[in-house]
Short mmCIF file of N, CA and C in Angstrom, two decimals:
data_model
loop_
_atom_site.label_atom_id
_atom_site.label_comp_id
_atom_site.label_asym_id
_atom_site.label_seq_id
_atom_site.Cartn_x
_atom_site.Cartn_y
_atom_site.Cartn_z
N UNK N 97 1.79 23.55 -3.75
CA UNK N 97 2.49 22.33 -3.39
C UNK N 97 3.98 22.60 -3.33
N UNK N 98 4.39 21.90 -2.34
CA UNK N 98 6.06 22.14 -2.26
C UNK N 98 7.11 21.47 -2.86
N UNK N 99 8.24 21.12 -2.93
CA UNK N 99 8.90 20.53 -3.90
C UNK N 99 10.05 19.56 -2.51
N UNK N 100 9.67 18.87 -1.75
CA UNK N 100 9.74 18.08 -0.64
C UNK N 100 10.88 17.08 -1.19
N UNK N 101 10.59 16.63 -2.27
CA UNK N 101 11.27 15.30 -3.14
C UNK N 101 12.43 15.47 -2.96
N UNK N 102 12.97 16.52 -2.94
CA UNK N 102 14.77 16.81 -3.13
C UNK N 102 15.26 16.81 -1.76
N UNK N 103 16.17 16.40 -2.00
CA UNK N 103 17.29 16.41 -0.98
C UNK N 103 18.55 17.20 -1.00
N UNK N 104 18.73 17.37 -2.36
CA UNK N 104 20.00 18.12 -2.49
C UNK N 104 19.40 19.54 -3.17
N UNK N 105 20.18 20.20 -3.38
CA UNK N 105 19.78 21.52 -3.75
C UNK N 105 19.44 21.57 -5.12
N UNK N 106 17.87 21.75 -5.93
CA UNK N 106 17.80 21.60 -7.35
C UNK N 106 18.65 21.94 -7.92
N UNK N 107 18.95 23.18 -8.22
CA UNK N 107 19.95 23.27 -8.97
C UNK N 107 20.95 23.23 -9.35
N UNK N 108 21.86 21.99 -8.50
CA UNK N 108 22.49 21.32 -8.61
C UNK N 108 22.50 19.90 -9.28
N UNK N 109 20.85 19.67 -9.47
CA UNK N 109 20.83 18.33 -9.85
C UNK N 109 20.16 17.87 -11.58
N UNK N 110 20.82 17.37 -12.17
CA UNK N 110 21.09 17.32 -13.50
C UNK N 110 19.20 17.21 -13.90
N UNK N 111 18.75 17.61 -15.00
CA UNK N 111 17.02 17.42 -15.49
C UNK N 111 16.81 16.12 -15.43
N UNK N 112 17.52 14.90 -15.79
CA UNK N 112 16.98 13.50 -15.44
C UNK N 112 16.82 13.35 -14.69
N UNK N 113 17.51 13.63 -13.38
CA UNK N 113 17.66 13.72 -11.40
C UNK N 113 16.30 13.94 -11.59
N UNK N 114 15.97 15.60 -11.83
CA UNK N 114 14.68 16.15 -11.05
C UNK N 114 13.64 15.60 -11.82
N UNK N 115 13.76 14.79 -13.01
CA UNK N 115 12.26 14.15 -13.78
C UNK N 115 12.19 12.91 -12.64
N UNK N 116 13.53 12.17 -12.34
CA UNK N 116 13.16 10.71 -11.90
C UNK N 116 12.73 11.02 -10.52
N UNK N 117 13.29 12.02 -9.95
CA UNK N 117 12.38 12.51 -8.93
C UNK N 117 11.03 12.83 -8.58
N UNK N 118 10.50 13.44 -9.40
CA UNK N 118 9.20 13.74 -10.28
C UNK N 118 8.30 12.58 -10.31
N UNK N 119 8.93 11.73 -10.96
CA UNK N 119 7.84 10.27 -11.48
C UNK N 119 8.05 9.74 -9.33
N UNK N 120 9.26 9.36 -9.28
CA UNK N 120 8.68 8.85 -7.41
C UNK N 120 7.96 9.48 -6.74
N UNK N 121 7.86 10.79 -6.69
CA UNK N 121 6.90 11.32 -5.91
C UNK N 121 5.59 10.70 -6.71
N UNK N 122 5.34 10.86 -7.95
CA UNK N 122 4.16 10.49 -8.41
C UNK N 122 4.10 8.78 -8.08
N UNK N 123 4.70 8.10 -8.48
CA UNK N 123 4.80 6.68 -8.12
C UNK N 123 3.81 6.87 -6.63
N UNK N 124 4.52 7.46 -5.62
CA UNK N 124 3.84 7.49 -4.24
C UNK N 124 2.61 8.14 -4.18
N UNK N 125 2.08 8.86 -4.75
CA UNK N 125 0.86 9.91 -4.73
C UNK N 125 0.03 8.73 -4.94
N UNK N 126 0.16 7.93 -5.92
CA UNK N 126 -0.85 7.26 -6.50
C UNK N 126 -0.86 5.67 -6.11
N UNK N 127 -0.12 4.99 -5.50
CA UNK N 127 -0.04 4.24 -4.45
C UNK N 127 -0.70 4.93 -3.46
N UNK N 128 -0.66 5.68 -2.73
CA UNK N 128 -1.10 6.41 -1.56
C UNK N 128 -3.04 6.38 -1.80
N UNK N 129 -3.60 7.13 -3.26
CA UNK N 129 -4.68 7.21 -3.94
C UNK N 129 -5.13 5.79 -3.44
N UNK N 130 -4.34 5.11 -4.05
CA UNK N 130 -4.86 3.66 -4.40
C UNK N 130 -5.44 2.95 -2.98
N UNK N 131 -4.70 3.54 -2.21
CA UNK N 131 -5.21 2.82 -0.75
C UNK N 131 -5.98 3.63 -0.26
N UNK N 132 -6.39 4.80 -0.49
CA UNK N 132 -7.54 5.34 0.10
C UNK N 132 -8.73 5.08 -0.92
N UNK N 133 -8.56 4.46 -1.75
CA UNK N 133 -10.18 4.11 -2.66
C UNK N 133 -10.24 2.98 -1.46
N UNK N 134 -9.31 1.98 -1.62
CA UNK N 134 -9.37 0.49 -1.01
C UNK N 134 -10.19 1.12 0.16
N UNK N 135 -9.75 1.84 1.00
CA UNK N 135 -10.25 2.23 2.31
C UNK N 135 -12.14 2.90 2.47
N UNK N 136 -12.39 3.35 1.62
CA UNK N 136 -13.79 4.16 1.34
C UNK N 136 -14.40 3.11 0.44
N UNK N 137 -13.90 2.04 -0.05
CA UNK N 137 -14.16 1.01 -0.86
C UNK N 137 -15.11 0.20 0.01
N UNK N 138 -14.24 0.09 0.69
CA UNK N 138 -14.31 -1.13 2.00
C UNK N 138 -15.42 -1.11 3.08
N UNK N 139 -15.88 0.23 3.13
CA UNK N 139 -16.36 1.23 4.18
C UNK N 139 -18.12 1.74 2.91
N UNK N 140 -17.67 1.97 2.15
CA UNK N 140 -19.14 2.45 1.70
C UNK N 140 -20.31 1.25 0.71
N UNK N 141 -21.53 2.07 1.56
CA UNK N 141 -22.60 1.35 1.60
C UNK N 141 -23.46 1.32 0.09
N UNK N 142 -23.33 2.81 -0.53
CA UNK N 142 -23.94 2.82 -1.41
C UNK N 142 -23.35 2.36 -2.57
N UNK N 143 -24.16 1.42 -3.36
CA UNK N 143 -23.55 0.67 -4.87
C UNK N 143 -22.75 1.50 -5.91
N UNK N 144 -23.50 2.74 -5.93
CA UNK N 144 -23.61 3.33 -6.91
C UNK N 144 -21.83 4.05 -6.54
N UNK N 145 -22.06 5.13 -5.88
CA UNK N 145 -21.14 5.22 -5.12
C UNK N 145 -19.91 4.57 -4.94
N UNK N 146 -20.05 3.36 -4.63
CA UNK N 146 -18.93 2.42 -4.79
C UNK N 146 -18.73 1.74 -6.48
N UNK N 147 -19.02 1.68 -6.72
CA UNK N 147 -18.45 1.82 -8.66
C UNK N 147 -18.11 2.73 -8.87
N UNK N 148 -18.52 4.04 -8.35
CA UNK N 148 -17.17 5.39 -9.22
C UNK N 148 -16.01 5.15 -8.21
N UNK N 149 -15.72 4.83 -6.97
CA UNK N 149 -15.00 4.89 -6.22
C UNK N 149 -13.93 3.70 -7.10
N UNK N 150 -14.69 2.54 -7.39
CA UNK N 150 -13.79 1.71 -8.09
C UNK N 150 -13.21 1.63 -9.38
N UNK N 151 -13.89 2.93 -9.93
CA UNK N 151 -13.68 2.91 -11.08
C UNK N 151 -12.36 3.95 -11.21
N UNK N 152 -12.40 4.89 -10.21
CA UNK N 152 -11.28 6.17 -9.77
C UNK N 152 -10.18 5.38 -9.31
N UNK N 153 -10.01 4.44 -8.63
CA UNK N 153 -8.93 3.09 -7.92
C UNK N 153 -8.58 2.76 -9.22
N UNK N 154 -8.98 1.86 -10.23
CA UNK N 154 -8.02 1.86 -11.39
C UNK N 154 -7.70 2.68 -12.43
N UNK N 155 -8.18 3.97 -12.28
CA UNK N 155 -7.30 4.61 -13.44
C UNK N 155 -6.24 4.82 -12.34
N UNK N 156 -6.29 5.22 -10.70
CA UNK N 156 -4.84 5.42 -10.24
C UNK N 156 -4.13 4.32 -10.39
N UNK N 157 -4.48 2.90 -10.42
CA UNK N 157 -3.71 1.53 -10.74
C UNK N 157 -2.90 1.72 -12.25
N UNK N 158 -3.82 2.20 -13.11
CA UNK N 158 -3.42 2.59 -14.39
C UNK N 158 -1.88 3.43 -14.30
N UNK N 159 -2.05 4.89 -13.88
CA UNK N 159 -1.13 5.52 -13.46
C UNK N 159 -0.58 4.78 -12.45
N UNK N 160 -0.18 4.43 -11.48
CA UNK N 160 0.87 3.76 -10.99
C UNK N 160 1.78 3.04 -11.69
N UNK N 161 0.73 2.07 -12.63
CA UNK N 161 1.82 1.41 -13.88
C UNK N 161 2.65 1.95 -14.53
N UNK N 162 2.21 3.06 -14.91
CA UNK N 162 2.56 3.96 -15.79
C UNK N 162 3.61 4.55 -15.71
N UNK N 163 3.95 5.08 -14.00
CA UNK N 163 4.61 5.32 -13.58
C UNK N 163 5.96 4.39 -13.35
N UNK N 164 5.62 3.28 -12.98
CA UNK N 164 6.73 2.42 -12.35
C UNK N 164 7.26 1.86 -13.92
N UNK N 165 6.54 1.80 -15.14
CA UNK N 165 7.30 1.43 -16.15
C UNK N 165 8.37 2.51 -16.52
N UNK N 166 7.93 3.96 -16.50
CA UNK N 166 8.73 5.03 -16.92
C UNK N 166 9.95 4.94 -15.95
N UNK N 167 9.80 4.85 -14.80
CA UNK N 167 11.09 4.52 -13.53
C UNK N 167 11.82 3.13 -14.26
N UNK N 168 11.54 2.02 -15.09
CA UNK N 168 11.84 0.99 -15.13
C UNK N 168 12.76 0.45 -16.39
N UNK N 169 12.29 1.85 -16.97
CA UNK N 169 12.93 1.47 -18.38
C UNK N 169 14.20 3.01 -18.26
N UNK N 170 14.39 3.54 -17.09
CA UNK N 170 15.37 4.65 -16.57
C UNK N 170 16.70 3.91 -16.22
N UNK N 171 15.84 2.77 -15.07
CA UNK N 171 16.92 1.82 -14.24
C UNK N 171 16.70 0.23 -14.64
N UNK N 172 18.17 0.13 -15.65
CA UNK N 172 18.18 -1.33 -16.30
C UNK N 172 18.11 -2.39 -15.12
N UNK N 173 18.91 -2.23 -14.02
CA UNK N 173 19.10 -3.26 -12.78
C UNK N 173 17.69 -3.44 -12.31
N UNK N 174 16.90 -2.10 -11.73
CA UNK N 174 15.56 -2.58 -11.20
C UNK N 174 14.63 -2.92 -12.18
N UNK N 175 14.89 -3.04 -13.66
CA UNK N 175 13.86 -4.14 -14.48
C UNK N 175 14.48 -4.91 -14.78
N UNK N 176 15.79 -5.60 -14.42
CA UNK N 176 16.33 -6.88 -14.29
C UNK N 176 15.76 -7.89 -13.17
N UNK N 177 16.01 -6.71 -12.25
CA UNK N 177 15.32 -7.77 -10.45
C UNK N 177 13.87 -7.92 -10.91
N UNK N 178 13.38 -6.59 -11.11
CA UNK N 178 11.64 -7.08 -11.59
C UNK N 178 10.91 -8.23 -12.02
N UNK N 179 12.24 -8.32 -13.23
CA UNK N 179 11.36 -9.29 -14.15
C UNK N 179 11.10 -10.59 -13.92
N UNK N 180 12.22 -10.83 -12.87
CA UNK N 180 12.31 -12.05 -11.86
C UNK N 180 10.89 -12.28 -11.07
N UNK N 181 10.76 -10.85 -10.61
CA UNK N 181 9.39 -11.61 -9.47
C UNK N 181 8.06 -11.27 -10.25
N UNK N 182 7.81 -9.70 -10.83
CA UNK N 182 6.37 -9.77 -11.01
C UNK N 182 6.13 -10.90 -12.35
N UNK N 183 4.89 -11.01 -12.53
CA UNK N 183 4.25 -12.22 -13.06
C UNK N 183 4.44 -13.37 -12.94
N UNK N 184 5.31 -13.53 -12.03
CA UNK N 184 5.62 -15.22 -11.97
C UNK N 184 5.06 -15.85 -10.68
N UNK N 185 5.49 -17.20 -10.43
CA UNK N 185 4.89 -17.69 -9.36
C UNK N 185 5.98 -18.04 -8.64
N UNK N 186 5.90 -18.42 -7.05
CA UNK N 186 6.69 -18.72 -6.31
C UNK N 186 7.27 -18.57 -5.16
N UNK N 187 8.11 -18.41 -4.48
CA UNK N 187 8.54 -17.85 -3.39
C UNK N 187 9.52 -16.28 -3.68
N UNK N 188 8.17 -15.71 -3.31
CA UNK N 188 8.72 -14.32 -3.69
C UNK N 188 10.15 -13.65 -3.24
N UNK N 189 10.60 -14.13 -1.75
CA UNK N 189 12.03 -13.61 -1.46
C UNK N 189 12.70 -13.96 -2.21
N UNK N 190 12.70 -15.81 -2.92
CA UNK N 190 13.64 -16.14 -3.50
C UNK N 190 14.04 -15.82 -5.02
N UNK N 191 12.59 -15.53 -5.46
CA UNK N 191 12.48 -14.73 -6.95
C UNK N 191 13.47 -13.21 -7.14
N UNK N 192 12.78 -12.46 -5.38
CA UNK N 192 13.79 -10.99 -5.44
C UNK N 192 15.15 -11.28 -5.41
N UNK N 193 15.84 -12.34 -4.44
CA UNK N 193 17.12 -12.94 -4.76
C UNK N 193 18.00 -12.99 -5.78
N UNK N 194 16.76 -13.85 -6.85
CA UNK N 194 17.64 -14.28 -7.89
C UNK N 194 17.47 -13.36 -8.84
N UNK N 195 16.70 -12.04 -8.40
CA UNK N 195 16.92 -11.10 -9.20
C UNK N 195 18.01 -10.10 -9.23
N UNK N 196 18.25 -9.71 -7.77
CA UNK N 196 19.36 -9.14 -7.55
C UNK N 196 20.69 -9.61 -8.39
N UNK N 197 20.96 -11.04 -8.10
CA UNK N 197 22.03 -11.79 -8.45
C UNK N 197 21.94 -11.58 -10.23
N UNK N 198 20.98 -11.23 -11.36
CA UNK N 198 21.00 -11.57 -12.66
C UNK N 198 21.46 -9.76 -12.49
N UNK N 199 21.08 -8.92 -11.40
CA UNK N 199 21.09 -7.87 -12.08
C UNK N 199 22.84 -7.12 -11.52
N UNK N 200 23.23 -7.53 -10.85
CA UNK N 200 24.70 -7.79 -10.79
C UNK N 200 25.83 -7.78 -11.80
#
């Protein structure tokens, strides 16, 4: 596997750089996972079959979490905007809004 994530030259970029780098690529791997269960989910016939398929979809849901908390508790601003929209109800642009604005 290649090391694609960077943009700037590693060794230039401080060990927190290349960890938080690290977790986004993973963030995306497993988002990515997650929609190809959905997809073979959606598509397959056999029961059986489709319970390991669903059962492989949330441990990557698991890890995704996992992921986006470790990114979240890195960057105080994007779990400021967060906390605004996920779990709540409402008009979601206006939730990301007034998240931006608290995290300001």
């Amino acid at each position: 596997m290649g090391f694609d994530q960077y943009h700037e030259p590693p060794e230039e970029l401080s060990a927190e750089t290349r960890t938080f780098a690290r977790m986004i690529v993973s963030l995306t791997e497993e988002a990515e996972a997650i929609n190809w269960y959905e997809q073979r989910i959606s598509v397959e016939k056999d029961a059986a079959a489709k319970a390991i398929m669903q059962n492989a979809q949330q441990e990557e849901f698991k890890h995704f979490g996992m992921d986006l908390e470790f990114l979240l508790r890195k960057k105080d601003k994007w779990r400021t905007t967060l906390k605004e929209i996920l779990f709540t109800t409402g008009d979601i642009v206006k939730l990301g809004e007034k998240g931006e604005e608290k995290a300001d």
